[in-house]
Amino acid sequence: MPVTVECVPNFSEGRRKEVVDKIVFSIRSVPGIKILDVEMDPDHNRSVVTFTGNKETVQEGAFRGARAARELIDLNLHKGQHPRMGALDVLPFVPISGVTLQDCVEIAEKVGSRIAKELKIPVYLYEAAARKPERKNLENVRRGEFEGLREAILKEESRFPDFGLRALHPTAGATAVGARMPLIAFNVNLSTKDISVAKKIAKKIRASSGGLPCVKALGFVLENRGMVQVSTNLTDYTVTSMSKVYEAIEKETEEAGVDIAEGEIIGLIPLDAVCDVASRHLKISSFTSNQVLERRIWG
Amino acid sequence: MPVTVECVPNFSEGRRKEVVDKIVFSIRSVPGIKILDVEMDPDHNRSVVTFTGNKETVQEGAFRGARAARELIDLNLHKGQHPRMGALDVLPFVPISGVTLQDCVEIAEKVGSRIAKELKIPVYLYEAAARKPERKNLENVRRGEFEGLREAILKEESRFPDFGLRALHPTAGATAVGARMPLIAFNVNLSTKDISVAKKIAKKIRASSGGLPCVKALGFVLENRGMVQVSTNLTDYTVTSMSKVYEAIEKETEEAGVDIAEGEIIGLIPLDAVCDVASRHLKISSFTSNQVLERRIWG
């Protein structure tokens, strides 16, 4: 099996295509790196690059991206709707295949340390890589953004970086480096227009109100479809799977007397998450992604 | 997406490892070919090689395997429990990814024609590649085996090959070349020792007694586990999926008042078959293997 680590750097540039192209080119210059996606958002003035590599190449690709962003982006000139504190703003590493979340924490530490040392950019470790509990949440790390953090990092102990100097880089700011599980965006649409049903179910199942662990959930109206939606994010599918979320919603809809119209998966999901659902449906406790033919061929 | 064709040649040698090694080596000598599995069976005196390639490389690999088998195996000296008629006995091509069953029929025709022409081995097209309806079933093609076919091919019109001379190769016999969908071996174990329940359900769901199309099914006793098993083979999961089979069995068990203990998948299954089950379980009509992260990375 190939070791696959995903890296999803967010850069504070979503308008100048030539800048984003140069950054992507620098990442891609590492042999073995595969660029899966580049999304430029002009309103947020931010770009999200998705790439993969093994434990070593992913580190080098991330570092080269950070270095290019430092050369090409000046936060003093940056405006956009999305909160940001660095040219390379956030840098999460995600375990996909043959690698654990803990491995990704170690990768985040190595790359973070190197960015601080060689690029003189202070680094904050966040999510699973956080060394302080409050830094698990990225919002706490980025509070005040580039302009506010520029002052706070100098004197507030709680804002001192995990790696590097206690001063922002003058143009590249600071970078949050972290590790997290793949995020699954899974929605369940209900055959009713009553938004209170979706909101009630979302509240019941989400972790923050005592529901399923590692599940975020909100209720929305789908105007055009005449339905409501329980929209969920699974932050660790190995803790709470899509099956569990679906079954929990199903139970609530039965009590509420409404039907599930359909499920939806937004974006990409890991093979293991799909196999997990299949094994649940077919009651096969022993089924794993090792039995998937393509995994043997491509892996 | 990579084009992936699987090829599963069966060779009439399951005892002399050096012979099987040489055959596998000759297949592997084609750049781009990936050998997934080699199984030698001494009782059947037969080996099954599983390999993959694209539309071109898979043809060249199959041909080189056929050529090596002709050099190394003499059917006049072959004994084993399994029916056989050739040194390379059967050669099925299976669509895995980015390729259709019809593409595999064309591959079978090209390779079959080349084996007949260059190796002087008569070729019968079978399963989806069959040009005569009775040859869809391999048993009809192989009837009488090497010894019987040696006579029949000379004078019985129904036994004339699709490619090549109307005479067996003196040592390599004849080869059946075909195309088929990936086979899925899916079992469902029931919490009862009453074999009549498993047999009744198997009969109800199998195609041959008017049940689900492309499904074979038998009932077995699992002595050690104190259970019975409905053992199924799905010959085209795009016609009847694992979900459909499971749900049909579930319905029957409910009527019979027994529980499903567990499902089992034997061997490897295609990614699309797994995604199909997951999409059914989560009621996501739009979900396909294109949304599987690893497919983007590895493909």
mmCIF file of N, CA and C in Angstrom, chain B residues 13-123:
data_model
loop_
_atom_site.group_PDB
_atom_site.id
_atom_site.type_symbol
_atom_site.label_atom_id
_atom_site.label_comp_id
_atom_site.label_asym_id
_atom_site.label_seq_id
_atom_site.Cartn_x
_atom_site.Cartn_y
_atom_site.Cartn_z
ATOM 1 N N GLU B 13 -1.075 -26.297 -15.142
ATOM 2 C CA GLU B 13 0.111 -26.712 -14.394
ATOM 3 C C GLU B 13 0.001 -26.138 -12.984
ATOM 4 N N GLY B 14 -0.090 -27.011 -11.985
ATOM 5 C CA GLY B 14 -0.244 -26.520 -10.620
ATOM 6 C C GLY B 14 0.726 -27.178 -9.668
ATOM 7 N N ARG B 15 1.738 -27.886 -10.228
ATOM 8 C CA ARG B 15 2.663 -28.632 -9.372
ATOM 9 C C ARG B 15 4.110 -28.179 -9.553
ATOM 10 N N ARG B 16 4.531 -27.957 -10.793
ATOM 11 C CA ARG B 16 5.926 -27.584 -11.038
ATOM 12 C C ARG B 16 6.071 -26.065 -10.944
ATOM 13 N N LYS B 17 6.589 -25.616 -9.813
ATOM 14 C CA LYS B 17 6.663 -24.178 -9.560
ATOM 15 C C LYS B 17 7.531 -23.467 -10.598
ATOM 16 N N GLU B 18 8.592 -24.126 -11.057
ATOM 17 C CA GLU B 18 9.501 -23.466 -12.000
ATOM 18 C C GLU B 18 8.787 -23.166 -13.320
ATOM 19 N N VAL B 19 7.825 -24.012 -13.672
ATOM 20 C CA VAL B 19 7.068 -23.765 -14.905
ATOM 21 C C VAL B 19 6.151 -22.551 -14.731
ATOM 22 N N VAL B 20 5.444 -22.542 -13.602
ATOM 23 C CA VAL B 20 4.531 -21.417 -13.350
ATOM 24 C C VAL B 20 5.317 -20.111 -13.242
ATOM 25 N N ASP B 21 6.458 -20.162 -12.570
ATOM 26 C CA ASP B 21 7.306 -18.969 -12.460
ATOM 27 C C ASP B 21 7.709 -18.432 -13.835
ATOM 28 N N LYS B 22 8.061 -19.324 -14.731
ATOM 29 C CA LYS B 22 8.481 -18.884 -16.065
ATOM 30 C C LYS B 22 7.328 -18.225 -16.827
ATOM 31 N N ILE B 23 6.145 -18.809 -16.676
ATOM 32 C CA ILE B 23 4.969 -18.234 -17.351
ATOM 33 C C ILE B 23 4.689 -16.835 -16.803
ATOM 34 N N VAL B 24 4.713 -16.728 -15.462
ATOM 35 C CA VAL B 24 4.429 -15.428 -14.835
ATOM 36 C C VAL B 24 5.489 -14.411 -15.250
ATOM 37 N N PHE B 25 6.736 -14.862 -15.311
ATOM 38 C CA PHE B 25 7.832 -13.984 -15.718
ATOM 39 C C PHE B 25 7.596 -13.441 -17.126
ATOM 40 N N SER B 26 7.099 -14.310 -18.004
ATOM 41 C CA SER B 26 6.874 -13.881 -19.389
ATOM 42 C C SER B 26 5.743 -12.849 -19.470
ATOM 43 N N ILE B 27 4.736 -13.002 -18.609
ATOM 44 C CA ILE B 27 3.641 -12.016 -18.596
ATOM 45 C C ILE B 27 4.168 -10.685 -18.054
ATOM 46 N N ARG B 28 4.923 -10.793 -16.977
ATOM 47 C CA ARG B 28 5.426 -9.613 -16.287
ATOM 48 C C ARG B 28 6.446 -8.842 -17.139
ATOM 49 N N SER B 29 6.966 -9.484 -18.166
ATOM 50 C CA SER B 29 7.994 -8.830 -18.984
ATOM 51 C C SER B 29 7.430 -7.670 -19.804
ATOM 52 N N VAL B 30 6.117 -7.538 -19.833
ATOM 53 C CA VAL B 30 5.506 -6.405 -20.539
ATOM 54 C C VAL B 30 5.457 -5.202 -19.589
ATOM 55 N N PRO B 31 6.094 -4.087 -19.949
ATOM 56 C CA PRO B 31 6.064 -2.916 -19.060
ATOM 57 C C PRO B 31 4.624 -2.446 -18.827
ATOM 58 N N GLY B 32 4.298 -2.154 -17.561
ATOM 59 C CA GLY B 32 2.953 -1.664 -17.231
ATOM 60 C C GLY B 32 2.036 -2.752 -16.700
ATOM 61 N N ILE B 33 2.437 -4.011 -16.890
ATOM 62 C CA ILE B 33 1.629 -5.115 -16.360
ATOM 63 C C ILE B 33 1.869 -5.237 -14.863
ATOM 64 N N LYS B 34 0.797 -5.445 -14.116
ATOM 65 C CA LYS B 34 0.918 -5.671 -12.671
ATOM 66 C C LYS B 34 0.339 -7.047 -12.325
ATOM 67 N N ILE B 35 1.179 -7.914 -11.755
ATOM 68 C CA ILE B 35 0.705 -9.239 -11.336
ATOM 69 C C ILE B 35 0.071 -9.081 -9.950
ATOM 70 N N LEU B 36 -1.203 -9.401 -9.834
ATOM 71 C CA LEU B 36 -1.875 -9.233 -8.541
ATOM 72 C C LEU B 36 -1.852 -10.503 -7.711
ATOM 73 N N ASP B 37 -1.876 -11.637 -8.385
ATOM 74 C CA ASP B 37 -1.996 -12.882 -7.631
ATOM 75 C C ASP B 37 -1.590 -14.070 -8.505
ATOM 76 N N VAL B 38 -0.965 -15.056 -7.876
ATOM 77 C CA VAL B 38 -0.674 -16.332 -8.555
ATOM 78 C C VAL B 38 -1.083 -17.440 -7.582
ATOM 79 N N GLU B 39 -2.024 -18.283 -8.007
ATOM 80 C CA GLU B 39 -2.454 -19.377 -7.138
ATOM 81 C C GLU B 39 -2.222 -20.711 -7.827
ATOM 82 N N MET B 40 -1.345 -21.521 -7.221
ATOM 83 C CA MET B 40 -1.086 -22.864 -7.745
ATOM 84 C C MET B 40 -1.935 -23.860 -6.973
ATOM 85 N N ASP B 41 -2.630 -24.733 -7.699
ATOM 86 C CA ASP B 41 -3.442 -25.744 -7.045
ATOM 87 C C ASP B 41 -2.949 -27.123 -7.477
ATOM 88 N N PRO B 42 -2.238 -27.835 -6.607
ATOM 89 C CA PRO B 42 -1.667 -29.141 -6.993
ATOM 90 C C PRO B 42 -2.734 -30.211 -7.261
ATOM 91 N N ASP B 43 -3.851 -30.170 -6.538
ATOM 92 C CA ASP B 43 -4.900 -31.181 -6.759
ATOM 93 C C ASP B 43 -5.517 -31.032 -8.144
ATOM 94 N N HIS B 44 -5.843 -29.791 -8.466
ATOM 95 C CA HIS B 44 -6.401 -29.537 -9.794
ATOM 96 C C HIS B 44 -5.300 -29.515 -10.851
ATOM 97 N N ASN B 45 -4.062 -29.471 -10.402
ATOM 98 C CA ASN B 45 -2.903 -29.314 -11.296
ATOM 99 C C ASN B 45 -3.142 -28.155 -12.259
ATOM 100 N N ARG B 46 -3.372 -27.016 -11.644
ATOM 101 C CA ARG B 46 -3.831 -25.836 -12.394
ATOM 102 C C ARG B 46 -3.398 -24.594 -11.638
ATOM 103 N N SER B 47 -3.039 -23.544 -12.374
ATOM 104 C CA SER B 47 -2.690 -22.280 -11.731
ATOM 105 C C SER B 47 -3.531 -21.153 -12.299
ATOM 106 N N VAL B 48 -3.892 -20.245 -11.410
ATOM 107 C CA VAL B 48 -4.670 -19.083 -11.825
ATOM 108 C C VAL B 48 -3.826 -17.838 -11.567
ATOM 109 N N VAL B 49 -3.540 -17.100 -12.626
ATOM 110 C CA VAL B 49 -2.772 -15.858 -12.511
ATOM 111 C C VAL B 49 -3.737 -14.688 -12.687
ATOM 112 N N THR B 50 -3.614 -13.683 -11.834
ATOM 113 C CA THR B 50 -4.430 -12.485 -11.992
ATOM 114 C C THR B 50 -3.503 -11.309 -12.261
ATOM 115 N N PHE B 51 -3.703 -10.650 -13.381
ATOM 116 C CA PHE B 51 -2.880 -9.471 -13.666
ATOM 117 C C PHE B 51 -3.713 -8.380 -14.321
ATOM 118 N N THR B 52 -3.161 -7.162 -14.309
ATOM 119 C CA THR B 52 -3.874 -6.040 -14.916
ATOM 120 C C THR B 52 -2.946 -5.254 -15.830
ATOM 121 N N GLY B 53 -3.574 -4.540 -16.739
ATOM 122 C CA GLY B 53 -2.849 -3.659 -17.636
ATOM 123 C C GLY B 53 -3.853 -2.755 -18.330
ATOM 124 N N ASN B 54 -3.402 -1.960 -19.272
ATOM 125 C CA ASN B 54 -4.361 -1.184 -20.061
ATOM 126 C C ASN B 54 -4.784 -2.020 -21.283
ATOM 127 N N LYS B 55 -5.545 -1.407 -22.176
ATOM 128 C CA LYS B 55 -6.099 -2.200 -23.282
ATOM 129 C C LYS B 55 -5.012 -2.856 -24.125
ATOM 130 N N GLU B 56 -3.859 -2.193 -24.253
ATOM 131 C CA GLU B 56 -2.792 -2.742 -25.104
ATOM 132 C C GLU B 56 -1.900 -3.717 -24.322
ATOM 133 N N THR B 57 -1.431 -3.274 -23.151
ATOM 134 C CA THR B 57 -0.465 -4.106 -22.430
ATOM 135 C C THR B 57 -1.091 -5.424 -21.990
ATOM 136 N N VAL B 58 -2.383 -5.408 -21.649
ATOM 137 C CA VAL B 58 -3.022 -6.631 -21.184
ATOM 138 C C VAL B 58 -3.048 -7.675 -22.302
ATOM 139 N N GLN B 59 -3.180 -7.206 -23.545
ATOM 140 C CA GLN B 59 -3.167 -8.133 -24.693
ATOM 141 C C GLN B 59 -1.802 -8.781 -24.864
ATOM 142 N N GLU B 60 -0.760 -7.947 -24.786
ATOM 143 C CA GLU B 60 0.592 -8.449 -24.972
ATOM 144 C C GLU B 60 0.964 -9.417 -23.844
ATOM 145 N N GLY B 61 0.577 -9.074 -22.607
ATOM 146 C CA GLY B 61 0.854 -9.954 -21.463
ATOM 147 C C GLY B 61 0.168 -11.299 -21.628
ATOM 148 N N ALA B 62 -1.078 -11.272 -22.058
ATOM 149 C CA ALA B 62 -1.839 -12.508 -22.239
ATOM 150 C C ALA B 62 -1.205 -13.369 -23.334
ATOM 151 N N PHE B 63 -0.798 -12.709 -24.402
ATOM 152 C CA PHE B 63 -0.189 -13.469 -25.504
ATOM 153 C C PHE B 63 1.124 -14.122 -25.067
ATOM 154 N N ARG B 64 1.940 -13.361 -24.347
ATOM 155 C CA ARG B 64 3.224 -13.935 -23.903
ATOM 156 C C ARG B 64 3.007 -15.099 -22.931
ATOM 157 N N GLY B 65 1.965 -15.000 -22.110
ATOM 158 C CA GLY B 65 1.634 -16.113 -21.208
ATOM 159 C C GLY B 65 1.235 -17.344 -22.005
ATOM 160 N N ALA B 66 0.429 -17.118 -23.040
ATOM 161 C CA ALA B 66 -0.014 -18.230 -23.897
ATOM 162 C C ALA B 66 1.180 -18.893 -24.586
ATOM 163 N N ARG B 67 2.103 -18.057 -25.050
ATOM 164 C CA ARG B 67 3.277 -18.582 -25.753
ATOM 165 C C ARG B 67 4.166 -19.393 -24.812
ATOM 166 N N ALA B 68 4.366 -18.882 -23.607
ATOM 167 C CA ALA B 68 5.188 -19.601 -22.628
ATOM 168 C C ALA B 68 4.530 -20.929 -22.251
ATOM 169 N N ALA B 69 3.209 -20.930 -22.068
ATOM 170 C CA ALA B 69 2.506 -22.163 -21.696
ATOM 171 C C ALA B 69 2.626 -23.213 -22.796
ATOM 172 N N ARG B 70 2.589 -22.749 -24.046
ATOM 173 C CA ARG B 70 2.727 -23.691 -25.169
ATOM 174 C C ARG B 70 4.100 -24.348 -25.155
ATOM 175 N N GLU B 71 5.097 -23.583 -24.780
ATOM 176 C CA GLU B 71 6.463 -24.133 -24.734
ATOM 177 C C GLU B 71 6.653 -25.115 -23.588
ATOM 178 N N LEU B 72 5.980 -24.866 -22.480
ATOM 179 C CA LEU B 72 6.342 -25.530 -21.219
ATOM 180 C C LEU B 72 5.377 -26.624 -20.763
ATOM 181 N N ILE B 73 4.165 -26.662 -21.328
ATOM 182 C CA ILE B 73 3.153 -27.601 -20.834
ATOM 183 C C ILE B 73 2.716 -28.548 -21.954
ATOM 184 N N ASP B 74 2.705 -29.832 -21.639
ATOM 185 C CA ASP B 74 2.238 -30.837 -22.605
ATOM 186 C C ASP B 74 0.989 -31.509 -22.037
ATOM 187 N N LEU B 75 -0.144 -31.225 -22.657
ATOM 188 C CA LEU B 75 -1.417 -31.739 -22.142
ATOM 189 C C LEU B 75 -1.480 -33.264 -22.154
ATOM 190 N N ASN B 76 -0.676 -33.908 -23.019
ATOM 191 C CA ASN B 76 -0.664 -35.377 -23.064
ATOM 192 C C ASN B 76 -0.161 -35.977 -21.754
ATOM 193 N N LEU B 77 0.606 -35.170 -21.011
ATOM 194 C CA LEU B 77 1.187 -35.650 -19.752
ATOM 195 C C LEU B 77 0.432 -35.105 -18.542
ATOM 196 N N HIS B 78 -0.607 -34.344 -18.778
ATOM 197 C CA HIS B 78 -1.286 -33.632 -17.690
ATOM 198 C C HIS B 78 -2.406 -34.449 -17.062
ATOM 199 N N LYS B 79 -2.381 -34.517 -15.732
ATOM 200 C CA LYS B 79 -3.484 -35.132 -14.988
ATOM 201 C C LYS B 79 -3.870 -34.207 -13.845
ATOM 202 N N GLY B 80 -5.183 -34.118 -13.574
ATOM 203 C CA GLY B 80 -5.640 -33.281 -12.473
ATOM 204 C C GLY B 80 -7.147 -33.364 -12.398
ATOM 205 N N GLN B 81 -7.699 -32.926 -11.266
ATOM 206 C CA GLN B 81 -9.144 -33.069 -11.077
ATOM 207 C C GLN B 81 -9.970 -32.120 -11.933
ATOM 208 N N HIS B 82 -9.372 -30.988 -12.291
ATOM 209 C CA HIS B 82 -10.154 -29.943 -12.952
ATOM 210 C C HIS B 82 -10.257 -30.221 -14.449
ATOM 211 N N PRO B 83 -11.442 -30.029 -15.039
ATOM 212 C CA PRO B 83 -11.555 -30.168 -16.493
ATOM 213 C C PRO B 83 -10.625 -29.182 -17.205
ATOM 214 N N ARG B 84 -10.002 -29.622 -18.303
ATOM 215 C CA ARG B 84 -9.093 -28.751 -19.053
ATOM 216 C C ARG B 84 -8.976 -29.225 -20.483
ATOM 217 N N MET B 85 -8.663 -28.283 -21.355
ATOM 218 C CA MET B 85 -8.486 -28.651 -22.759
ATOM 219 C C MET B 85 -7.231 -28.030 -23.356
ATOM 220 N N GLY B 86 -6.565 -27.120 -22.581
ATOM 221 C CA GLY B 86 -5.387 -26.483 -23.149
ATOM 222 C C GLY B 86 -4.320 -26.174 -22.122
ATOM 223 N N ALA B 87 -3.092 -25.955 -22.605
ATOM 224 C CA ALA B 87 -1.989 -25.563 -21.732
ATOM 225 C C ALA B 87 -2.364 -24.229 -21.064
ATOM 226 N N LEU B 88 -2.695 -23.240 -21.897
ATOM 227 C CA LEU B 88 -3.450 -22.089 -21.399
ATOM 228 C C LEU B 88 -4.898 -22.488 -21.631
ATOM 229 N N ASP B 89 -5.605 -22.742 -20.548
ATOM 230 C CA ASP B 89 -6.927 -23.362 -20.671
ATOM 231 C C ASP B 89 -8.022 -22.326 -20.937
ATOM 232 N N VAL B 90 -8.104 -21.334 -20.044
ATOM 233 C CA VAL B 90 -9.085 -20.268 -20.269
ATOM 234 C C VAL B 90 -8.405 -18.924 -20.037
ATOM 235 N N LEU B 91 -8.899 -17.924 -20.768
ATOM 236 C CA LEU B 91 -8.278 -16.600 -20.757
ATOM 237 C C LEU B 91 -9.381 -15.534 -20.764
ATOM 238 N N PRO B 92 -9.919 -15.197 -19.597
ATOM 239 C CA PRO B 92 -10.961 -14.176 -19.557
ATOM 240 C C PRO B 92 -10.402 -12.766 -19.334
ATOM 241 N N PHE B 93 -10.995 -11.798 -19.995
ATOM 242 C CA PHE B 93 -10.672 -10.384 -19.792
ATOM 243 C C PHE B 93 -11.851 -9.717 -19.077
ATOM 244 N N VAL B 94 -11.517 -8.880 -18.073
ATOM 245 C CA VAL B 94 -12.528 -8.347 -17.166
ATOM 246 C C VAL B 94 -12.390 -6.821 -17.077
ATOM 247 N N PRO B 95 -13.464 -6.071 -17.315
ATOM 248 C CA PRO B 95 -13.379 -4.611 -17.223
ATOM 249 C C PRO B 95 -13.381 -4.154 -15.759
ATOM 250 N N ILE B 96 -12.369 -3.366 -15.393
ATOM 251 C CA ILE B 96 -12.298 -2.859 -14.020
ATOM 252 C C ILE B 96 -12.558 -1.360 -13.970
ATOM 253 N N SER B 97 -11.904 -0.616 -14.823
ATOM 254 C CA SER B 97 -11.952 0.841 -14.677
ATOM 255 C C SER B 97 -11.716 1.511 -16.021
ATOM 256 N N GLY B 98 -12.596 2.411 -16.413
ATOM 257 C CA GLY B 98 -12.413 3.167 -17.646
ATOM 258 C C GLY B 98 -12.536 2.332 -18.895
ATOM 259 N N VAL B 99 -13.209 1.190 -18.793
ATOM 260 C CA VAL B 99 -13.295 0.258 -19.913
ATOM 261 C C VAL B 99 -14.600 -0.530 -19.752
ATOM 262 N N THR B 100 -15.217 -0.876 -20.895
ATOM 263 C CA THR B 100 -16.498 -1.577 -20.834
ATOM 264 C C THR B 100 -16.327 -3.069 -21.106
ATOM 265 N N LEU B 101 -17.395 -3.796 -20.844
ATOM 266 C CA LEU B 101 -17.383 -5.226 -21.164
ATOM 267 C C LEU B 101 -17.201 -5.410 -22.672
ATOM 268 N N GLN B 102 -17.812 -4.520 -23.457
ATOM 269 C CA GLN B 102 -17.679 -4.622 -24.915
ATOM 270 C C GLN B 102 -16.231 -4.419 -25.354
ATOM 271 N N ASP B 103 -15.520 -3.495 -24.681
ATOM 272 C CA ASP B 103 -14.081 -3.322 -24.973
ATOM 273 C C ASP B 103 -13.345 -4.637 -24.723
ATOM 274 N N CYS B 104 -13.737 -5.327 -23.649
ATOM 275 C CA CYS B 104 -13.064 -6.588 -23.314
ATOM 276 C C CYS B 104 -13.384 -7.679 -24.325
ATOM 277 N N VAL B 105 -14.583 -7.629 -24.891
ATOM 278 C CA VAL B 105 -14.920 -8.566 -25.967
ATOM 279 C C VAL B 105 -13.964 -8.348 -27.143
ATOM 280 N N GLU B 106 -13.720 -7.088 -27.470
ATOM 281 C CA GLU B 106 -12.820 -6.784 -28.594
ATOM 282 C C GLU B 106 -11.385 -7.214 -28.297
ATOM 283 N N ILE B 107 -10.975 -7.042 -27.054
ATOM 284 C CA ILE B 107 -9.640 -7.490 -26.639
ATOM 285 C C ILE B 107 -9.543 -9.011 -26.766
ATOM 286 N N ALA B 108 -10.570 -9.703 -26.334
ATOM 287 C CA ALA B 108 -10.587 -11.167 -26.421
ATOM 288 C C ALA B 108 -10.476 -11.611 -27.879
ATOM 289 N N GLU B 109 -11.181 -10.916 -28.756
ATOM 290 C CA GLU B 109 -11.136 -11.272 -30.179
ATOM 291 C C GLU B 109 -9.735 -11.082 -30.762
ATOM 292 N N LYS B 110 -9.110 -9.961 -30.400
ATOM 293 C CA LYS B 110 -7.769 -9.678 -30.931
ATOM 294 C C LYS B 110 -6.748 -10.688 -30.428
ATOM 295 N N VAL B 111 -6.764 -10.931 -29.121
ATOM 296 C CA VAL B 111 -5.791 -11.864 -28.544
ATOM 297 C C VAL B 111 -6.073 -13.280 -29.048
ATOM 298 N N GLY B 112 -7.344 -13.644 -29.101
ATOM 299 C CA GLY B 112 -7.711 -14.985 -29.561
ATOM 300 C C GLY B 112 -7.236 -15.223 -30.987
ATOM 301 N N SER B 113 -7.456 -14.225 -31.831
ATOM 302 C CA SER B 113 -7.048 -14.328 -33.221
ATOM 303 C C SER B 113 -5.527 -14.485 -33.331
ATOM 304 N N ARG B 114 -4.811 -13.743 -32.496
ATOM 305 C CA ARG B 114 -3.339 -13.788 -32.535
ATOM 306 C C ARG B 114 -2.807 -15.138 -32.021
ATOM 307 N N ILE B 115 -3.432 -15.665 -30.970
ATOM 308 C CA ILE B 115 -3.009 -16.972 -30.438
ATOM 309 C C ILE B 115 -3.193 -18.052 -31.507
ATOM 310 N N ALA B 116 -4.336 -17.984 -32.208
ATOM 311 C CA ALA B 116 -4.606 -18.985 -33.248
ATOM 312 C C ALA B 116 -3.580 -18.876 -34.378
ATOM 313 N N LYS B 117 -3.321 -17.641 -34.783
ATOM 314 C CA LYS B 117 -2.468 -17.402 -35.949
ATOM 315 C C LYS B 117 -0.994 -17.692 -35.653
ATOM 316 N N GLU B 118 -0.502 -17.109 -34.577
ATOM 317 C CA GLU B 118 0.946 -17.187 -34.325
ATOM 318 C C GLU B 118 1.350 -18.442 -33.561
ATOM 319 N N LEU B 119 0.444 -18.983 -32.739
ATOM 320 C CA LEU B 119 0.825 -20.142 -31.921
ATOM 321 C C LEU B 119 0.201 -21.446 -32.430
ATOM 322 N N LYS B 120 -0.646 -21.321 -33.465
ATOM 323 C CA LYS B 120 -1.318 -22.501 -34.048
ATOM 324 C C LYS B 120 -2.145 -23.270 -33.000
ATOM 325 N N ILE B 121 -2.779 -22.510 -32.115
ATOM 326 C CA ILE B 121 -3.658 -23.113 -31.117
ATOM 327 C C ILE B 121 -5.090 -22.674 -31.445
ATOM 328 N N PRO B 122 -6.026 -23.611 -31.654
ATOM 329 C CA PRO B 122 -7.405 -23.199 -31.940
ATOM 330 C C PRO B 122 -8.028 -22.493 -30.727
ATOM 331 N N VAL B 123 -8.834 -21.497 -31.018
ATOM 332 C CA VAL B 123 -9.405 -20.663 -29.956
ATOM 333 C C VAL B 123 -10.929 -20.656 -30.038
#
